[in-house]
CSV table of C-alpha atoms and ligand atoms in Angstrom, one decimal:
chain,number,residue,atom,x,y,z
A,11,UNK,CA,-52.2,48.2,19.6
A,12,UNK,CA,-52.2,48.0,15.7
A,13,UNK,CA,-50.9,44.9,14.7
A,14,UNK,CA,-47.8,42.7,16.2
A,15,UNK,CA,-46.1,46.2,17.2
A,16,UNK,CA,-45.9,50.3,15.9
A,17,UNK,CA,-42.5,50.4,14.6
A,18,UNK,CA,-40.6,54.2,14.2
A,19,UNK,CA,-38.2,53.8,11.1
A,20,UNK,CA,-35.8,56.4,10.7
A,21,UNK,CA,-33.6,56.1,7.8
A,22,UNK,CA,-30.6,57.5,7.2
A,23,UNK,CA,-28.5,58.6,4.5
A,24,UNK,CA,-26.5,56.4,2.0
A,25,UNK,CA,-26.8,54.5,-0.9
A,26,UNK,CA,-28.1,51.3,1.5
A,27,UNK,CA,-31.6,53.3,2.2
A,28,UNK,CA,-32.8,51.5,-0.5
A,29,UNK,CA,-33.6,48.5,1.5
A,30,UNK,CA,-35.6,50.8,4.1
A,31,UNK,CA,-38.6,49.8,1.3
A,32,UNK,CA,-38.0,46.2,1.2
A,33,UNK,CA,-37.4,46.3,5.2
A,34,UNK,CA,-41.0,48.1,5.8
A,35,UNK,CA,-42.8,45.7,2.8
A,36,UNK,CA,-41.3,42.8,5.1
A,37,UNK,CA,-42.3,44.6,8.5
A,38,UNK,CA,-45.9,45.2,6.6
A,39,UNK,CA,-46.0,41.9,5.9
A,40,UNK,CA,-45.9,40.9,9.5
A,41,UNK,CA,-48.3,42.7,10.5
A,42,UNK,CA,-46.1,45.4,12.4
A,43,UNK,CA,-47.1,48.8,11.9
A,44,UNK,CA,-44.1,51.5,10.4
A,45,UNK,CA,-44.1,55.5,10.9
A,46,UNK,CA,-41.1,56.1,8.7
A,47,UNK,CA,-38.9,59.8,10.1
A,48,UNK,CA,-36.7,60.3,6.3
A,49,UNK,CA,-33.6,62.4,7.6
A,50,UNK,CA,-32.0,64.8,4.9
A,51,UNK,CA,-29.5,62.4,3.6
A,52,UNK,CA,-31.8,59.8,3.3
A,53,UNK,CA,-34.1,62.0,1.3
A,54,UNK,CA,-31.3,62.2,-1.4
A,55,UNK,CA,-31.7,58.5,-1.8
A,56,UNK,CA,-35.5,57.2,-1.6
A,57,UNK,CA,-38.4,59.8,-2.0
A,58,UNK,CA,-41.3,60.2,0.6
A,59,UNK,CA,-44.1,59.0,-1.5
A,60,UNK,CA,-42.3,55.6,-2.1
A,61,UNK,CA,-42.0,55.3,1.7
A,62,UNK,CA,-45.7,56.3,2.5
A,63,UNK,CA,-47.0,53.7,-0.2
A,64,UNK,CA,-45.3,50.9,1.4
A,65,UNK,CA,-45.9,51.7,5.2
A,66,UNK,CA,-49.5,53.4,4.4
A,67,UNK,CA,-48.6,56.2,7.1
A,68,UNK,CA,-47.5,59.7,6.6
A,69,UNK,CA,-43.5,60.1,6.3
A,70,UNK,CA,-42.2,62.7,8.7
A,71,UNK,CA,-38.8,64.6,7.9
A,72,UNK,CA,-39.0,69.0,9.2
A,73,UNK,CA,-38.8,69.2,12.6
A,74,UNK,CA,-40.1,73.1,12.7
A,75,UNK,CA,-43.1,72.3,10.1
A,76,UNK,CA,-46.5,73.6,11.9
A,77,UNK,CA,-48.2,71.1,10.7
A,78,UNK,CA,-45.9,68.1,12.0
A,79,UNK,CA,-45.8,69.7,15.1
A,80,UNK,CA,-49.9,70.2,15.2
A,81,UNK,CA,-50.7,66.6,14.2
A,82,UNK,CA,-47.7,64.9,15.9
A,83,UNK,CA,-45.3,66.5,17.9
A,84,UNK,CA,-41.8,64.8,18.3
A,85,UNK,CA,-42.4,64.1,21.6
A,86,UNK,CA,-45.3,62.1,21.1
A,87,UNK,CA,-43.9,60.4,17.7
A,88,UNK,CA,-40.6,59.3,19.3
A,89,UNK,CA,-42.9,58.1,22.3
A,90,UNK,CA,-46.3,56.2,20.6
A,91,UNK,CA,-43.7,53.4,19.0
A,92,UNK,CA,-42.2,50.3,20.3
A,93,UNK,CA,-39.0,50.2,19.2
A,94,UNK,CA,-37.1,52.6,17.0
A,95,UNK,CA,-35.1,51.4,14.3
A,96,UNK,CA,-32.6,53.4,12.5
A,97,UNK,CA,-31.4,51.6,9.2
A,98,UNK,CA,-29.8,52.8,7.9
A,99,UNK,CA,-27.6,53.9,10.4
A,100,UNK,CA,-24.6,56.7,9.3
A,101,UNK,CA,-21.5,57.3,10.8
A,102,UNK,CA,-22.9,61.1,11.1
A,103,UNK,CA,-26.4,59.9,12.9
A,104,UNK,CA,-24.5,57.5,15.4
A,105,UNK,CA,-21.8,60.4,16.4
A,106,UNK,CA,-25.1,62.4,16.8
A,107,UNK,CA,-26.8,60.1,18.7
A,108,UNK,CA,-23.6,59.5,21.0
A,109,UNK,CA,-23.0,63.3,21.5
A,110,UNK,CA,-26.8,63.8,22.2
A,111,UNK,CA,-27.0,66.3,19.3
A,112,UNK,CA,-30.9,66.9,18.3
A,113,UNK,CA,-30.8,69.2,15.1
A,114,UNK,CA,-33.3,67.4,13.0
A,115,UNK,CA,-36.1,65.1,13.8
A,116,UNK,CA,-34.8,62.1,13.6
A,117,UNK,CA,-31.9,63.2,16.2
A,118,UNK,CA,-34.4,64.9,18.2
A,119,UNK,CA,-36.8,61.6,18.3
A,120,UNK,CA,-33.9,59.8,19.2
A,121,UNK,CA,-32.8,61.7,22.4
A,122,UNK,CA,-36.5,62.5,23.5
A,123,UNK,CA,-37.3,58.8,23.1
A,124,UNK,CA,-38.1,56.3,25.7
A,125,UNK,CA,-38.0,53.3,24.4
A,126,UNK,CA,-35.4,50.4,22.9
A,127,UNK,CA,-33.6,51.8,19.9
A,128,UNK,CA,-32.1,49.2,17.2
A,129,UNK,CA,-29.7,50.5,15.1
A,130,UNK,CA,-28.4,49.0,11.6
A,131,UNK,CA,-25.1,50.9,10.7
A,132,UNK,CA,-24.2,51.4,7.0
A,133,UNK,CA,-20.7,53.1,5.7
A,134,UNK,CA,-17.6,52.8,4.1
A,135,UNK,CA,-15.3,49.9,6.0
A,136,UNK,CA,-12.7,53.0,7.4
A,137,UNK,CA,-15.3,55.1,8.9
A,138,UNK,CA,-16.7,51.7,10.9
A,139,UNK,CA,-13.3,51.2,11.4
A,140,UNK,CA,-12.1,54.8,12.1
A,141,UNK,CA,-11.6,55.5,16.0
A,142,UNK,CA,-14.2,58.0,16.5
A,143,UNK,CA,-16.8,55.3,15.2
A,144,UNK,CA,-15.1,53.1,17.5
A,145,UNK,CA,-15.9,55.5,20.6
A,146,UNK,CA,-19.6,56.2,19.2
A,147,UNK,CA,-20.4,53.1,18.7
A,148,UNK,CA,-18.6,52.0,22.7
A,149,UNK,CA,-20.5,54.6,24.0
A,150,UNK,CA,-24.3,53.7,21.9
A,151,UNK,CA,-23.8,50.0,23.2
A,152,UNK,CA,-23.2,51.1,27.1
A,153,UNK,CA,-26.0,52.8,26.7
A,154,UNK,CA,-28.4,49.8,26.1
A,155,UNK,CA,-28.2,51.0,22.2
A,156,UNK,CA,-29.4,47.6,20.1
A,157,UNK,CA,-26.5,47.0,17.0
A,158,UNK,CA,-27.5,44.6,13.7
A,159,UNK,CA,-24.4,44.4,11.8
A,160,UNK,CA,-22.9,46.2,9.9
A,161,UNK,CA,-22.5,43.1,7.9
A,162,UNK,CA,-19.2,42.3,6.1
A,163,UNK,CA,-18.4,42.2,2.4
A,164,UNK,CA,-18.5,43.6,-1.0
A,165,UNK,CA,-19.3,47.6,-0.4
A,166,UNK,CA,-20.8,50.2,-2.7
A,167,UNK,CA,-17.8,52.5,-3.1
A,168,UNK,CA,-16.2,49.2,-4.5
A,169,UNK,CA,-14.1,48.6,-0.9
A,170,UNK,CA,-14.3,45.2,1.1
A,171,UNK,CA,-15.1,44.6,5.0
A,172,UNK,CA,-17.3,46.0,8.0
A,173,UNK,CA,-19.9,48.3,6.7
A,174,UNK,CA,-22.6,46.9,4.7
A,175,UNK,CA,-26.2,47.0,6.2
A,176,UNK,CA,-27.3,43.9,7.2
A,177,UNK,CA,-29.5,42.1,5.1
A,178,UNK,CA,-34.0,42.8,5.2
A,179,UNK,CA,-34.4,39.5,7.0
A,180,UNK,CA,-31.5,40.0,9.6
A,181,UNK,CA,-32.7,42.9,11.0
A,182,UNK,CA,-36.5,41.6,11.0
A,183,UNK,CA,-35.1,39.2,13.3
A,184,UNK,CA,-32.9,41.6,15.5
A,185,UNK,CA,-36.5,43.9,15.5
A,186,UNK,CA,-38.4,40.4,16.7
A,187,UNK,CA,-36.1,39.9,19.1
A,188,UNK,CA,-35.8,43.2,20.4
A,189,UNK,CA,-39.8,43.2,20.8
A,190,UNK,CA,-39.6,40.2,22.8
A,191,UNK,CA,-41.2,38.5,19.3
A,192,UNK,CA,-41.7,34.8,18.8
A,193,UNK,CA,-43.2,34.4,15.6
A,194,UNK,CA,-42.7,30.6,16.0
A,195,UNK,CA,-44.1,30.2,19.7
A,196,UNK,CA,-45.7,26.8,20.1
A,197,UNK,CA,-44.8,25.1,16.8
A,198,UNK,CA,-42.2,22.2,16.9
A,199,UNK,CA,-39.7,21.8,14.3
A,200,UNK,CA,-37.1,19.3,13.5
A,201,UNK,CA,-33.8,19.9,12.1
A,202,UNK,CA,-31.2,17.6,10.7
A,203,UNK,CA,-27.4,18.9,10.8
A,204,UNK,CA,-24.2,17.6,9.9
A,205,UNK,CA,-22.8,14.3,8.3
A,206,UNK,CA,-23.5,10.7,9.4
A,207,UNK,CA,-20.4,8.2,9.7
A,208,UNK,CA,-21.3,4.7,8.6
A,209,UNK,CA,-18.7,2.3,10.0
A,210,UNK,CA,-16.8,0.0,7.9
A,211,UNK,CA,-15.0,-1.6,11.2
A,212,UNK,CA,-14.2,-0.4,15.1
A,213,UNK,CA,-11.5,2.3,14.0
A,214,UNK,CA,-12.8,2.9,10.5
A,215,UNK,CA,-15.8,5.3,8.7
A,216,UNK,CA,-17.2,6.4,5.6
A,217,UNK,CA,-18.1,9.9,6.4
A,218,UNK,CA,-18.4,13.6,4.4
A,219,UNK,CA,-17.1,17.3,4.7
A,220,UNK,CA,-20.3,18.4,6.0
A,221,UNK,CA,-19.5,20.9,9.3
A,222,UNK,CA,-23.3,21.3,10.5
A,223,UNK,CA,-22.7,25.0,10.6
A,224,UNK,CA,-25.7,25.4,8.2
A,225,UNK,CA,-28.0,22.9,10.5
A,226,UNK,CA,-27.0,24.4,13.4
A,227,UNK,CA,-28.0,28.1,12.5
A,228,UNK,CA,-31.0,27.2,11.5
A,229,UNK,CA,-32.3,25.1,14.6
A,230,UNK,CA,-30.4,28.1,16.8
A,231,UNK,CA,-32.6,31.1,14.9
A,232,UNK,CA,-35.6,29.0,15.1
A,233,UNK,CA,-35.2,28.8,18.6
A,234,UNK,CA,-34.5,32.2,19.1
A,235,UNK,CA,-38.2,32.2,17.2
A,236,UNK,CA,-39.5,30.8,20.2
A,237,UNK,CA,-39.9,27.4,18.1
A,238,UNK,CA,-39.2,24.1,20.2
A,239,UNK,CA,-36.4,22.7,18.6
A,240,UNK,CA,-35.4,19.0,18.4
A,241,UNK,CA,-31.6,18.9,16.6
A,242,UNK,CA,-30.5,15.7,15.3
A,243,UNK,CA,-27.1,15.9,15.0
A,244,UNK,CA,-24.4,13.8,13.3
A,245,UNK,CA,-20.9,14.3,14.5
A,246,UNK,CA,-19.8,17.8,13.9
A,247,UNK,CA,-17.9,20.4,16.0
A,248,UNK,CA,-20.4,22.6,16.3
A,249,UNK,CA,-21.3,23.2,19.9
A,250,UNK,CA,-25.1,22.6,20.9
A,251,UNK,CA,-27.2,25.6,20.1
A,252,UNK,CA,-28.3,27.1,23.2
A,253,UNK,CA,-32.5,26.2,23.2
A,254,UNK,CA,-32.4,23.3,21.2
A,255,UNK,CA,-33.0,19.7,22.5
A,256,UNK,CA,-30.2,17.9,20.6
A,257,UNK,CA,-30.0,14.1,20.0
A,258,UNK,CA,-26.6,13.0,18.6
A,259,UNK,CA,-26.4,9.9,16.5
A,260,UNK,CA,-23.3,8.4,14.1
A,261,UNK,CA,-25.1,6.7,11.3
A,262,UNK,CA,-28.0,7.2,8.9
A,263,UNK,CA,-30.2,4.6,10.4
A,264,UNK,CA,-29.6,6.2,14.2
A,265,UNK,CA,-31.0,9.6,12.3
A,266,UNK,CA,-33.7,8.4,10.9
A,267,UNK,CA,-34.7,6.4,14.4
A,268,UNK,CA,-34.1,10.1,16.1
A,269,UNK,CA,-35.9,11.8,13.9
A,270,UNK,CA,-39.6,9.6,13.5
A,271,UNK,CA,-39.2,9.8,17.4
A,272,UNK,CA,-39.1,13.3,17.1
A,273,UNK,CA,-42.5,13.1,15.3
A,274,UNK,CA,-45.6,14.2,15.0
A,275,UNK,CA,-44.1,18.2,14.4
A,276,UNK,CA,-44.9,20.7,12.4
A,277,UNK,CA,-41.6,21.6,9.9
A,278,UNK,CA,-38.7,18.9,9.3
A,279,UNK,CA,-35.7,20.8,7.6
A,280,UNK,CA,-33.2,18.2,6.4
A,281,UNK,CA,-29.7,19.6,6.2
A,282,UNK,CA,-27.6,16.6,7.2
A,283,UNK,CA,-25.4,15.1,4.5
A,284,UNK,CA,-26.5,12.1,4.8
A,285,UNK,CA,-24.2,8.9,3.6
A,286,UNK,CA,-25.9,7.6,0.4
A,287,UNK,CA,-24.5,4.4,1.3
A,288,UNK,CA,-23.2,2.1,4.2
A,289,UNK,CA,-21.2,-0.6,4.0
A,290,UNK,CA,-22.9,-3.4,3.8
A,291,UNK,CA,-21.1,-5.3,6.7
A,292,UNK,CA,-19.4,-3.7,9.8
A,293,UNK,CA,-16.1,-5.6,10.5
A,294,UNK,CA,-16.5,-7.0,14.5
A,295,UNK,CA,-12.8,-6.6,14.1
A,296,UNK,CA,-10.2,-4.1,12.5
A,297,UNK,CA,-9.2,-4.7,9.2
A,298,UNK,CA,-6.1,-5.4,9.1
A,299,UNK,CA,-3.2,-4.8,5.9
A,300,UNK,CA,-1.8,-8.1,4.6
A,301,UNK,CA,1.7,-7.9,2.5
A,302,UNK,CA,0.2,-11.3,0.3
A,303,UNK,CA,-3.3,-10.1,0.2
A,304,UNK,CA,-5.1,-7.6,-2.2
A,305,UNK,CA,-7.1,-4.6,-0.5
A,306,UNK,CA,-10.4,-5.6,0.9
A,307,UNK,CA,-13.6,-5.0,-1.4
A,308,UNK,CA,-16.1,-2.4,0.2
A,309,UNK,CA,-19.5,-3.6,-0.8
A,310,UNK,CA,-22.4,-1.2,-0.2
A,311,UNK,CA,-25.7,-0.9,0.8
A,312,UNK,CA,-27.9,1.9,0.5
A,313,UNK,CA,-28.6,4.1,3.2
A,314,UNK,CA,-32.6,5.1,4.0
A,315,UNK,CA,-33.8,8.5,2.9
A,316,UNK,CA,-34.8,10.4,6.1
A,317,UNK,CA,-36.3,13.6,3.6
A,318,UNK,CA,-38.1,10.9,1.8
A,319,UNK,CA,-39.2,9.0,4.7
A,320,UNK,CA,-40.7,12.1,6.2
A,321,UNK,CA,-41.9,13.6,3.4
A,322,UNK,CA,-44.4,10.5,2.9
A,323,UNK,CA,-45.1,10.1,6.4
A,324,UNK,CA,-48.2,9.1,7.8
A,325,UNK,CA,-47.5,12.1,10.6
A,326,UNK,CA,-45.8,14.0,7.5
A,327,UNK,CA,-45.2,17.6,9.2
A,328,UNK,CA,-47.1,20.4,7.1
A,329,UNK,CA,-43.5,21.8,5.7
A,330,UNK,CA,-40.9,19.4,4.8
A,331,UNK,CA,-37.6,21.4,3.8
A,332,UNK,CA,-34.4,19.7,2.0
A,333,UNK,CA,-31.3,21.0,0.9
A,334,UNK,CA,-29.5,19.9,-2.2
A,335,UNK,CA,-25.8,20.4,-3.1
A,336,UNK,CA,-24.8,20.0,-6.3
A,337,UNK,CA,-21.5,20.7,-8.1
A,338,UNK,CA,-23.7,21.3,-11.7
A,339,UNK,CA,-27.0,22.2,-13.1
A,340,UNK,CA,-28.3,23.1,-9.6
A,341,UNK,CA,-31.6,24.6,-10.3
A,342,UNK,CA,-32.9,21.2,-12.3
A,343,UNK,CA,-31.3,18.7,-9.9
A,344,UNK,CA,-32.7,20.4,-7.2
A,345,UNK,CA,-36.5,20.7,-9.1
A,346,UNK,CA,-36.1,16.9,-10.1
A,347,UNK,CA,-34.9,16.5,-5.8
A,348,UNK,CA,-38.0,18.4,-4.3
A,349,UNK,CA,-40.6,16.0,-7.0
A,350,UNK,CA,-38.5,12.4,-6.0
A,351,UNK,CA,-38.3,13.5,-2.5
A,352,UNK,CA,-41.9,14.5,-2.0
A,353,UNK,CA,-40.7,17.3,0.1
A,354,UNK,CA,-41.8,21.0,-0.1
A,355,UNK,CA,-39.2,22.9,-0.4
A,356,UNK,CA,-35.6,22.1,-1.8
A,357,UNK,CA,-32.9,24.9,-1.0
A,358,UNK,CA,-30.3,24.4,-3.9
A,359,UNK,CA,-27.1,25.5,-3.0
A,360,UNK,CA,-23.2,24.9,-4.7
A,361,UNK,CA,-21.4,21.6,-3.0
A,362,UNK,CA,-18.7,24.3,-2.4
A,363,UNK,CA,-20.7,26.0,0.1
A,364,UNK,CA,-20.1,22.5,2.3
A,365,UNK,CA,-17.7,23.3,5.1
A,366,UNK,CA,-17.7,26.6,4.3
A,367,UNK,CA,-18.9,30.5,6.5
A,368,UNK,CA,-20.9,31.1,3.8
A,369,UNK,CA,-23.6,30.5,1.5
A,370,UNK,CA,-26.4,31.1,-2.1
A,371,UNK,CA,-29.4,29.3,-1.9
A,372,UNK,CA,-32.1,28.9,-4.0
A,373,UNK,CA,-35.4,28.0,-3.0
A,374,UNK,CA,-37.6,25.7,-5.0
A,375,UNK,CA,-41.0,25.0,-4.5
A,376,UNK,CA,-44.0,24.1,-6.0
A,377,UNK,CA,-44.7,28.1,-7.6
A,378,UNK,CA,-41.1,28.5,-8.8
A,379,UNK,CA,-37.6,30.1,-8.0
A,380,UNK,CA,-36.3,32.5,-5.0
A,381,UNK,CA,-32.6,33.2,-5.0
A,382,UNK,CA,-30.7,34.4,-1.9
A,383,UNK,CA,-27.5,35.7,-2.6
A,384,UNK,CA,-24.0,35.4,-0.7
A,385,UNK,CA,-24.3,35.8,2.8
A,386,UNK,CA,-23.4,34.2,5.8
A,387,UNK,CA,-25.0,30.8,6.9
A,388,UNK,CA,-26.6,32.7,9.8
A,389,UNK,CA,-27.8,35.4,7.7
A,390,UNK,CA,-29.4,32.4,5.2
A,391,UNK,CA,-30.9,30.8,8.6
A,392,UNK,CA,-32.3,33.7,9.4
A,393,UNK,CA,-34.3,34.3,6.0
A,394,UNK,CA,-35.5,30.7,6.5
A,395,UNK,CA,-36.8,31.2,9.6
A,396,UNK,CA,-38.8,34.4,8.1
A,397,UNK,CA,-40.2,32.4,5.3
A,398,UNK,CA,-41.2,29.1,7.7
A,399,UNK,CA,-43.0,32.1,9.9
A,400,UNK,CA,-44.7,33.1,7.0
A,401,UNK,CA,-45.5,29.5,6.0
A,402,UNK,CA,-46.7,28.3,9.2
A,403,UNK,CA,-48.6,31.5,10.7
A,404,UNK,CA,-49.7,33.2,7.3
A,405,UNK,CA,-51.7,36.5,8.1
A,406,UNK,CA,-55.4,35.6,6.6
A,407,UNK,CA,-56.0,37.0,3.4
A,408,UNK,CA,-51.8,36.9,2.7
A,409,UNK,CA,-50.3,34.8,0.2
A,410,UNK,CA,-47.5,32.6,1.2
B,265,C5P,O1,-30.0,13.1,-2.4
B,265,C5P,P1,-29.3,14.2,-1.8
B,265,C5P,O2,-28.3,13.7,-0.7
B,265,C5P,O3,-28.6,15.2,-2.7
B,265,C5P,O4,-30.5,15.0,-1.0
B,265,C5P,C1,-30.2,16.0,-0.2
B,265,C5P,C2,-31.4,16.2,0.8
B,265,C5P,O5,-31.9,14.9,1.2
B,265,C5P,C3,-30.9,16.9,2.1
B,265,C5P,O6,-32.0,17.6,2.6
B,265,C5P,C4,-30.6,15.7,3.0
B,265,C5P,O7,-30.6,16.0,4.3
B,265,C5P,C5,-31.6,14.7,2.6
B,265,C5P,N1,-31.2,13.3,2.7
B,265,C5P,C6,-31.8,12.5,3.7
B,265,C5P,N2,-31.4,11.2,3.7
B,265,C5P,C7,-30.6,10.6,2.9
B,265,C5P,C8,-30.0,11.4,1.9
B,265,C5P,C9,-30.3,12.8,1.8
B,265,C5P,O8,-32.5,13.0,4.5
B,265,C5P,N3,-30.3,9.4,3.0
């Protein structure tokens, strides 16, 4: 087999097929290898040559050439790869697909085909929506049919919703996962999610607006890249990811305890919002509100710096990842961050992204700047887990 796993890309039409080139660089990348079909549409959109330069193969688009049929019949093409992927995915190709039309090579490939199909719709928001989509898209997931996305947001014909193609690093994942891929097998990470409460007394805390959704995501995806996952979690609401050993603490000290257990592993990622400070005593009692008497001082202490701690370890994991939320200047205070902290990378993102579904992150490290731009804190988890894979497992000869 050549590579991790021979990968049959069909792309579709529309203006998403455009990210077919980043998706087979990324696929390249991993060592997977890509036979690209180029449907009609899609040819209106990227050329042939652009596709063969990144996936090094031949690109295959006329069913009734001689010559395709000579060298590699549809039969065999739709047959000698692992999984096909169709992104992007039309509204046109998946009523094909669900009628069983084959009037092209790509719809021919995909009913002759024998194995697990992954498709990544793209489209205007009312044709996902319309009711014949609905019914396609019914009858492709009875079928055993693999669906990434359609993600929501800002769409190309200037409309909002359902339709956009998922992001290059979401459907990486959805094509590891459908291989049965664990890029991370056999590595241990640690992740830190959610705020820490430092008490003042019995009924009273000092605590944040972190929500752990962003800590959670990411030690669920790297379990689902067959990482073993230790979670340290504040309190949040966030249910336990399904995979992930999870240790829940309160305070900042209890985290850092939970975590140096946790050690020796190979990649920390520090996205608990940590109390800067604690108060300096903890009232046995409750604190109670006296007509004659001013409030009570809070006097603080600070709390320890887990990111720091771990960062200068004496069983310092080879990646230490923090995150940094800042209301101003983001890309400096999060440069000046990764240097104090010792860490390796810093993902900068805006304090407003705290408690929220979504999420811009830049990442910082030592060779400069990578931005990632709105998308959903599962979506940002997901591109993490890419670039720890590439990090941790680098293909020799490959740059990380
Ligand atoms: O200093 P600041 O709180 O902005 O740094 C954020 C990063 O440092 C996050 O990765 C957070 O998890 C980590 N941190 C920590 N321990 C602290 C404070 C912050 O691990 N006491």
């Amino acid at each position: 087999m050549l590579g991790r796993g021979r990968i049959l890309l069909i792309v579709g039409g529309g203006i998403a097929a455009y990210k077919s080139l980043e998706l087979i660089r990324r696929l390249r990348d991993r060592d997977y290898s890509v036979r690209t079909i180029l449907t009609r549409a899609g040819a209106e959109f990227v050329t042939k040559l652009s596709l063969s330069a990144l996936s090094e193969e031949r690109v295959y688009d006329d069913l009734f050439s001689l010559t395709d049929e000579q060298e590699m019949g549809h039969i065999r093409l739709s047959r000698e790869a692992d999984l096909i992927v169709v992104a992007p995915a039309t509204a046109d190709l998946m009523a094909k697909m669900a009628a069983g039309l084959a009037d092209d090579l790509a719809t021919t490939c995909l009913l002759a085909t024998d194995k697990p199909v992954l498709i990544a719709p793209s489209m205007n928001v009312m044709m996902w929506n319309h009711a014949a989509t609905r019914a396609n898209h019914a009858t492709l997931l009875e079928r055993g049919i693999g669906f990434v996305g359609p993600a929501s947001g800002d769409l190309a014909c200037g409309e909002v919703g359902f339709g956009r193609l998922s992001e290059v690093p979401e459907i990486i994942a959805a094509i590891e996962a459908a291989l049965g891929d664990k890029p991370l097998a056999g590595l241990k990470m640690l992740v830190t999610s959610g705020p820490t409460r430092e008490p003042i007394d019995p009924i009273r805390y000092l605590s944040n607006r972190s929500s752990g959704r962003q800590g959670h995501a990411i030690a669920a995806s790297l379990a689902r890249a067959g990482a073993e996952v230790r979670l340290i979690a504040g309190p949040t609401e966030q249910p336990d990811p399904p995979g992930v050993a999870v240790t829940h603490v309160e305070t900042a000290i209890q985290m850092l305890g939970a975590c140096e257990a946790a050690l020796p592993v190979d990649a920390a990622i520090c996205v608990a919002a940590v109390a800067d400070w604690r108060p300096a005593e903890v009232a046995e009692f409750k604190l109670k509100k006296r007509r004659d008497a001013s409030p009570p001082a809070l006097e603080l202490v600070e709390n320890p710096d887990i990111l720091a701690t771990l960062s200068r370890h004496a069983q310092r994991p080879r990646l230490v990842v923090g995150f940094a939320a800042e209301t101003d200047h983001l890309l400096e205070n999060g440069q000046a961050k990764r240097t104090a902290k010792g860490c390796d990378w810093i993902l900068a993102n805006p304090a407003a992204s705290i408690g929220s579904a979504e999420n811009t992150v830049d990442l910082i490290d030592a060779s400069g700047v990578e931005r990632w731009t709105a998308q959903s804190k599962e979506q940002i988890a997901q591109h993490l887990v890419q670039r720890i894979a590439r990090f941790l497992t680098p293909k020799e000869g490959q740059l990380r």
